[in-house]
PDB file of C-alpha atoms in Angstrom:
ATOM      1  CA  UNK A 731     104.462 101.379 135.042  1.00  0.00           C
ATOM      2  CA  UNK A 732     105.103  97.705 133.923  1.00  0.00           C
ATOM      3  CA  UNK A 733     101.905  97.348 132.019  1.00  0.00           C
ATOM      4  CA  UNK A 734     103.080 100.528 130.261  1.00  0.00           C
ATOM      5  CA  UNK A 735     106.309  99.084 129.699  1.00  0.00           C
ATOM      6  CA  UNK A 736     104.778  96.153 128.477  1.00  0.00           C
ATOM      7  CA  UNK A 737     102.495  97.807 125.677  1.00  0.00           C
ATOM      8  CA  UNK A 738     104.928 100.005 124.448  1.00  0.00           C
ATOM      9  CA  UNK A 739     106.427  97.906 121.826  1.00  0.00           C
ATOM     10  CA  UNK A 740     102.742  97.051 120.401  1.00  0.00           C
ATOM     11  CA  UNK A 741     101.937 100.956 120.619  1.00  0.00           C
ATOM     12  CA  UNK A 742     104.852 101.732 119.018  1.00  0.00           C
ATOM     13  CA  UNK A 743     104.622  99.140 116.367  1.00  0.00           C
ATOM     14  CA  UNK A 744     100.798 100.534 115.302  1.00  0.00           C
ATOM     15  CA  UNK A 745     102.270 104.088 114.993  1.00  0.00           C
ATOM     16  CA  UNK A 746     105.301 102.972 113.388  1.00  0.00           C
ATOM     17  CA  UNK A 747     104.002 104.323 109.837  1.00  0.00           C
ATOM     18  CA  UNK A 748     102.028 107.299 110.454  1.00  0.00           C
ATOM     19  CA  UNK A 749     105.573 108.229 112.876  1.00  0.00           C
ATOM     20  CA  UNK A 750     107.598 107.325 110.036  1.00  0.00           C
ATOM     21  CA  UNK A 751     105.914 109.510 106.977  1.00  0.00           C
ATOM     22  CA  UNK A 752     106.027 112.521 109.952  1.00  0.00           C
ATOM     23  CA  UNK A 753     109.292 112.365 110.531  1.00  0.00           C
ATOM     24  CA  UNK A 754     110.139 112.363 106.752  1.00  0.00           C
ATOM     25  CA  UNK A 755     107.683 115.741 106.601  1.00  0.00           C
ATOM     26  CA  UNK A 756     109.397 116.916 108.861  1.00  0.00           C
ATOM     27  CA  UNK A 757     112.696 116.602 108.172  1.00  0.00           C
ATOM     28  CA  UNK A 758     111.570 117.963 104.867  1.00  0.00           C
ATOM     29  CA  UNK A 759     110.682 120.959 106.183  1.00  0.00           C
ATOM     30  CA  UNK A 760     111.659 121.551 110.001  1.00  0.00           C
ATOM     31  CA  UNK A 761     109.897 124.449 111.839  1.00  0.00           C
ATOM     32  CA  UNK A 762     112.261 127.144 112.229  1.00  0.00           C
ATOM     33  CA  UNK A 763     111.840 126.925 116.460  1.00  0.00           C
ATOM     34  CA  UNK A 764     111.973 122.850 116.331  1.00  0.00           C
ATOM     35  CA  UNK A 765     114.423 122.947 119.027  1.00  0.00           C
ATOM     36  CA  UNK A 766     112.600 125.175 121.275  1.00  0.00           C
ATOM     37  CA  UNK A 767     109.676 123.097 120.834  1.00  0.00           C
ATOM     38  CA  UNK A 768     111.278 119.845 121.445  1.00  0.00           C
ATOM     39  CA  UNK A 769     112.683 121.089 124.315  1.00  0.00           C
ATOM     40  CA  UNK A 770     109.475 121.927 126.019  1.00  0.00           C
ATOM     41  CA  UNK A 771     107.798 118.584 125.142  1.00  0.00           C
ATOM     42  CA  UNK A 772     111.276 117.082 126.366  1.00  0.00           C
ATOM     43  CA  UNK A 773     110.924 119.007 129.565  1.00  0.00           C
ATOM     44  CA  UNK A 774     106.669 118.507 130.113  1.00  0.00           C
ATOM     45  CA  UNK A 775     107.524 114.821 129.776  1.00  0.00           C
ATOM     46  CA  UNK A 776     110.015 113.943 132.136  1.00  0.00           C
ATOM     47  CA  UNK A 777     108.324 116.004 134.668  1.00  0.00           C
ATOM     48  CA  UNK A 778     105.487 113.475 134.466  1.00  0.00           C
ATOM     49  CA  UNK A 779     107.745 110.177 133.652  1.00  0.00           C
ATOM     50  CA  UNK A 780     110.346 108.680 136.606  1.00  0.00           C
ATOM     51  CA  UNK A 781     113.303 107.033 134.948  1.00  0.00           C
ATOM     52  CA  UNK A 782     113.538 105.225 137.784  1.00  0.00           C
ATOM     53  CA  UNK A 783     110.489 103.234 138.326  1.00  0.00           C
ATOM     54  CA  UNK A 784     110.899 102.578 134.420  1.00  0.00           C
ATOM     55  CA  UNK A 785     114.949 101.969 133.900  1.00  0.00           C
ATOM     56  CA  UNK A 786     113.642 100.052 130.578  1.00  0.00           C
ATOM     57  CA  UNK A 787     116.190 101.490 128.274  1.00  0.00           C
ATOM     58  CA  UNK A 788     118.522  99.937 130.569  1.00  0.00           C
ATOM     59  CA  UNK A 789     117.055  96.613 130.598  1.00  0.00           C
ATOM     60  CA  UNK A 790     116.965  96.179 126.934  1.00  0.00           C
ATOM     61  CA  UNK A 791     119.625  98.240 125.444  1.00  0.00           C
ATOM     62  CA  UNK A 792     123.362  98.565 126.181  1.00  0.00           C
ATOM     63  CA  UNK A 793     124.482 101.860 125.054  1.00  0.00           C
ATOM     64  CA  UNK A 794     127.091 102.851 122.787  1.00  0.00           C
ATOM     65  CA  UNK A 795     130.732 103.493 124.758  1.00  0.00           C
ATOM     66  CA  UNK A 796     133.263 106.119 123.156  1.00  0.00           C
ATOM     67  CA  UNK A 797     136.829 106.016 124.598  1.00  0.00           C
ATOM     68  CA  UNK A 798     136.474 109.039 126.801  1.00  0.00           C
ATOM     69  CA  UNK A 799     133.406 106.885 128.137  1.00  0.00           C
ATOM     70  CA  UNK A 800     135.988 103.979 128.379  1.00  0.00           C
ATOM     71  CA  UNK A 801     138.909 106.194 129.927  1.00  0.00           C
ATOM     72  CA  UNK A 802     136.491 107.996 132.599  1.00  0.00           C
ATOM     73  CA  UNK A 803     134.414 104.339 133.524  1.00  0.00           C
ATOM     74  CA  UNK A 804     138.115 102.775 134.174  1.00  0.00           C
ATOM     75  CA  UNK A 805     139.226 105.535 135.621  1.00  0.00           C
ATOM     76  CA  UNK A 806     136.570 105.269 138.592  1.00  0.00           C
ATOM     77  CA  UNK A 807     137.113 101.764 138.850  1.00  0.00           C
ATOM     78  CA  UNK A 808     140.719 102.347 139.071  1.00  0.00           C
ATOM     79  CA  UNK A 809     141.041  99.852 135.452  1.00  0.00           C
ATOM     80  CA  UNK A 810     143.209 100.556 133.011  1.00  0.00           C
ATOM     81  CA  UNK A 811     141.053 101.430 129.553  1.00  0.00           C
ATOM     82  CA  UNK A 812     141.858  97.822 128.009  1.00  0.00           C
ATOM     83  CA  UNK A 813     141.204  95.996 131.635  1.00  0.00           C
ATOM     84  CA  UNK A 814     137.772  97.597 131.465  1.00  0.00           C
ATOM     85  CA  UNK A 815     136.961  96.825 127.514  1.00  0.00           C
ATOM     86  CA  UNK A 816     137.573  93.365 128.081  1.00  0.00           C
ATOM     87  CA  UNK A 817     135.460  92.763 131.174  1.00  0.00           C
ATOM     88  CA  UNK A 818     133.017  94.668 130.222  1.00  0.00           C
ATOM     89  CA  UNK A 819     132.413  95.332 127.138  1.00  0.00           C
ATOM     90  CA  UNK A 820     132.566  93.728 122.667  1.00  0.00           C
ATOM     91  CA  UNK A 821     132.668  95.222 119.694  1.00  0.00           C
ATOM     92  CA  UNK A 822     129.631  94.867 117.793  1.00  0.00           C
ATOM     93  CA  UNK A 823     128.725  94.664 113.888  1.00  0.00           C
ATOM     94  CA  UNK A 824     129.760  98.233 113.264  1.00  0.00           C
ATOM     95  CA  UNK A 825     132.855  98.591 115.101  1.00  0.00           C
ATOM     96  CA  UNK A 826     131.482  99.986 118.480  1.00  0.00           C
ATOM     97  CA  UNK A 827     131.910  99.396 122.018  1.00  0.00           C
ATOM     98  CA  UNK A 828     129.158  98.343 123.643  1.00  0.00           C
ATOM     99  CA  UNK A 829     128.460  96.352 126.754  1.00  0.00           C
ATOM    100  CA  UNK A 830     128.695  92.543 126.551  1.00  0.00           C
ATOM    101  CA  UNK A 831     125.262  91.576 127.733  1.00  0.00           C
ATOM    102  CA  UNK A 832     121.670  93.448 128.931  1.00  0.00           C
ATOM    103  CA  UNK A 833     120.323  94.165 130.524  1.00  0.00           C
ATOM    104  CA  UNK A 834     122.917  96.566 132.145  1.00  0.00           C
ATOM    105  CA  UNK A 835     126.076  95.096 134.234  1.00  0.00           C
ATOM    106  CA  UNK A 836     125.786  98.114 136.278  1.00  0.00           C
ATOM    107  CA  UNK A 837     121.708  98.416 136.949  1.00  0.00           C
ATOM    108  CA  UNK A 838     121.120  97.602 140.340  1.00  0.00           C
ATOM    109  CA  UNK A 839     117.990  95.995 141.285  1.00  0.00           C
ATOM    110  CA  UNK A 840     116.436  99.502 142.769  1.00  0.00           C
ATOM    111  CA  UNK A 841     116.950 100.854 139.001  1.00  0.00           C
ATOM    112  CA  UNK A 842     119.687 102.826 140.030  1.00  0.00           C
ATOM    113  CA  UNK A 843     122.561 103.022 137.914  1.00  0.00           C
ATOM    114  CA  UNK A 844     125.785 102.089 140.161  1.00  0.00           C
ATOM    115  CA  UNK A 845     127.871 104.126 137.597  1.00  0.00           C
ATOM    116  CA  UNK A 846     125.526 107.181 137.077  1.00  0.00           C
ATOM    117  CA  UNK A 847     128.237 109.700 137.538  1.00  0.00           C
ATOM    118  CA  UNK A 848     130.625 108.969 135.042  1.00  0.00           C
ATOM    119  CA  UNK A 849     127.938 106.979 133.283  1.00  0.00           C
ATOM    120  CA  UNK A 850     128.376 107.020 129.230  1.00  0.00           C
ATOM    121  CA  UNK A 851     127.073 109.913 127.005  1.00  0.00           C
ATOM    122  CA  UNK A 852     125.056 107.796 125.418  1.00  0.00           C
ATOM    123  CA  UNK A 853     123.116 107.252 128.989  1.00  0.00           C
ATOM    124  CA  UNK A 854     122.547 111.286 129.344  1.00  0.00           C
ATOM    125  CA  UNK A 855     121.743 112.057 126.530  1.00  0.00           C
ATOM    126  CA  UNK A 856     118.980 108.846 126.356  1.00  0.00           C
ATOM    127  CA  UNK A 857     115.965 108.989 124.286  1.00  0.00           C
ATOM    128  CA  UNK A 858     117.684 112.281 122.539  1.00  0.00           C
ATOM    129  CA  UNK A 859     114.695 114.142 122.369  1.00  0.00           C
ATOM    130  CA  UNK A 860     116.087 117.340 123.534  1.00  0.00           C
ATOM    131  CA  UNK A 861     118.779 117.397 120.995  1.00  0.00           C
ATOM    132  CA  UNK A 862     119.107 120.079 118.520  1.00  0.00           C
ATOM    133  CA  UNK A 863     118.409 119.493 114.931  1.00  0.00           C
ATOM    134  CA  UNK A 864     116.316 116.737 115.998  1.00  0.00           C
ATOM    135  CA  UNK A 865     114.896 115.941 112.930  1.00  0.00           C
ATOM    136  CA  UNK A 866     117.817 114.002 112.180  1.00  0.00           C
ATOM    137  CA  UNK A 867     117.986 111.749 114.420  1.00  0.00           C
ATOM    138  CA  UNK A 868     114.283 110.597 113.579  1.00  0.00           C
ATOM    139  CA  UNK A 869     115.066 106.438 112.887  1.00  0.00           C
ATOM    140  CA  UNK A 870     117.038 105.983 116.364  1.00  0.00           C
ATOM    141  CA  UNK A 871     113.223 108.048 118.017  1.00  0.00           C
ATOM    142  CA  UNK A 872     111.316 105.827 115.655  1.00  0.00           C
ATOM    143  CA  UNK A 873     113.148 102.479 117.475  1.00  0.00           C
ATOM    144  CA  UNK A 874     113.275 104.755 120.802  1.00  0.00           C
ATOM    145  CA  UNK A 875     109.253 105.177 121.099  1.00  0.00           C
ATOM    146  CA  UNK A 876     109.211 101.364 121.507  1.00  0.00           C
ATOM    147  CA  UNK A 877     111.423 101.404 124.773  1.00  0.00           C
ATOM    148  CA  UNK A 878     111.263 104.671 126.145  1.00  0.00           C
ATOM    149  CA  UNK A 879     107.515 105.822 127.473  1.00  0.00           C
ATOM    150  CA  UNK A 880     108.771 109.682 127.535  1.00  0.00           C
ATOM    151  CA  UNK A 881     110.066 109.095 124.238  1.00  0.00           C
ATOM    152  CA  UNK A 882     107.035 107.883 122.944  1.00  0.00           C
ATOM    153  CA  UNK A 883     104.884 110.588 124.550  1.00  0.00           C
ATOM    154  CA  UNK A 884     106.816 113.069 123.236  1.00  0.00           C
ATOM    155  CA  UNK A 885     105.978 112.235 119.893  1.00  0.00           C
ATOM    156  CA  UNK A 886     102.652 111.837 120.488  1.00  0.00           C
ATOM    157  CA  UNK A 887     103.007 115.411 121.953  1.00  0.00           C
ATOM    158  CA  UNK A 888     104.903 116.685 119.095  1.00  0.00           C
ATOM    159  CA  UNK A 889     102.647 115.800 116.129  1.00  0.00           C
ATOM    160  CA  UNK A 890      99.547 117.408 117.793  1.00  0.00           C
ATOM    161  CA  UNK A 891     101.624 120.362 118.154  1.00  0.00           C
ATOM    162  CA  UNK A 892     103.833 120.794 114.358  1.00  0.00           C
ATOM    163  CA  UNK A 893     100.933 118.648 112.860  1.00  0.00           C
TER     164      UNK A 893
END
């Protein structure tokens, strides 16, 4: 899994244009059953990828936190909402919350997440590639492909299928 890891940024970075002018074809002109379809290659990949012997979205990301993230994380660790923000968490360069270094404060060693069940939305919903009008999400897949290996066969997937 680590040498996968490893040449996923590389990969990603050679498919970074013909990705790019796909995305903008499609976005052009979705296929009416887009969801459906990116729901299946969503589905066919995680049955073949383990989040857990990967965890690299974790390792070099810090996701986004909204304040119901902020209120339900505190919340479990018995915090008030500020108490949590400031030991966890900055603002960045467009106003968000987002965790103060990565890789992940709450990544354990195992790759399991010690907060998994109030974890943030941005965590369960990571890469996004079951999301519905998916098209429009295409430059957070484009940087996604580099970190995520389901991700990035899932568009590998999905332009041999739409074409």
């Amino acid at each position: 899994m680590q040498d996968i890891i490893n040449n996923l940024p590389k990969q990603a970075k050679d498919k970074h244009n013909e990705n790019k002018k796909f995305f903008a074809k499609l976005k052009k002109k979705p296929p009416k059953n887009l969801d459906y379809i990116m729901q299946e290659l969503h589905e066919d990949a995680f049955e073949k990828t383990d989040c857990l012997e990967c965890a690299n979205c974790c390792k070099t990301t810090g996701p986004l936190f909204t304040d119901k993230d902020i209120e339900r994380i505190a919340k479990s660790f018995r915090l008030k909402p500020q108490q949590f923000i400031d030991q966890y968490l900055r603002i960045d360069e467009e106003n968000d919350y987002v965790l103060q270094s990565v890789p992940c404060t709450f990544l354990g060693a195992d790759n399991y997440c010690s907060i998994y069940d109030v974890r943030p939305k941005a965590c369960r919903e990571f890469p996004h590639t079951d999301r519905k009008k998916f098209q429009q999400i295409s430059n957070l897949t484009l940087k996604n492909v580099s970190i995520c290996p389901a991700a990035y066969n899932i568009v590998e997937a999905m332009k041999k299928r739409i074409g």
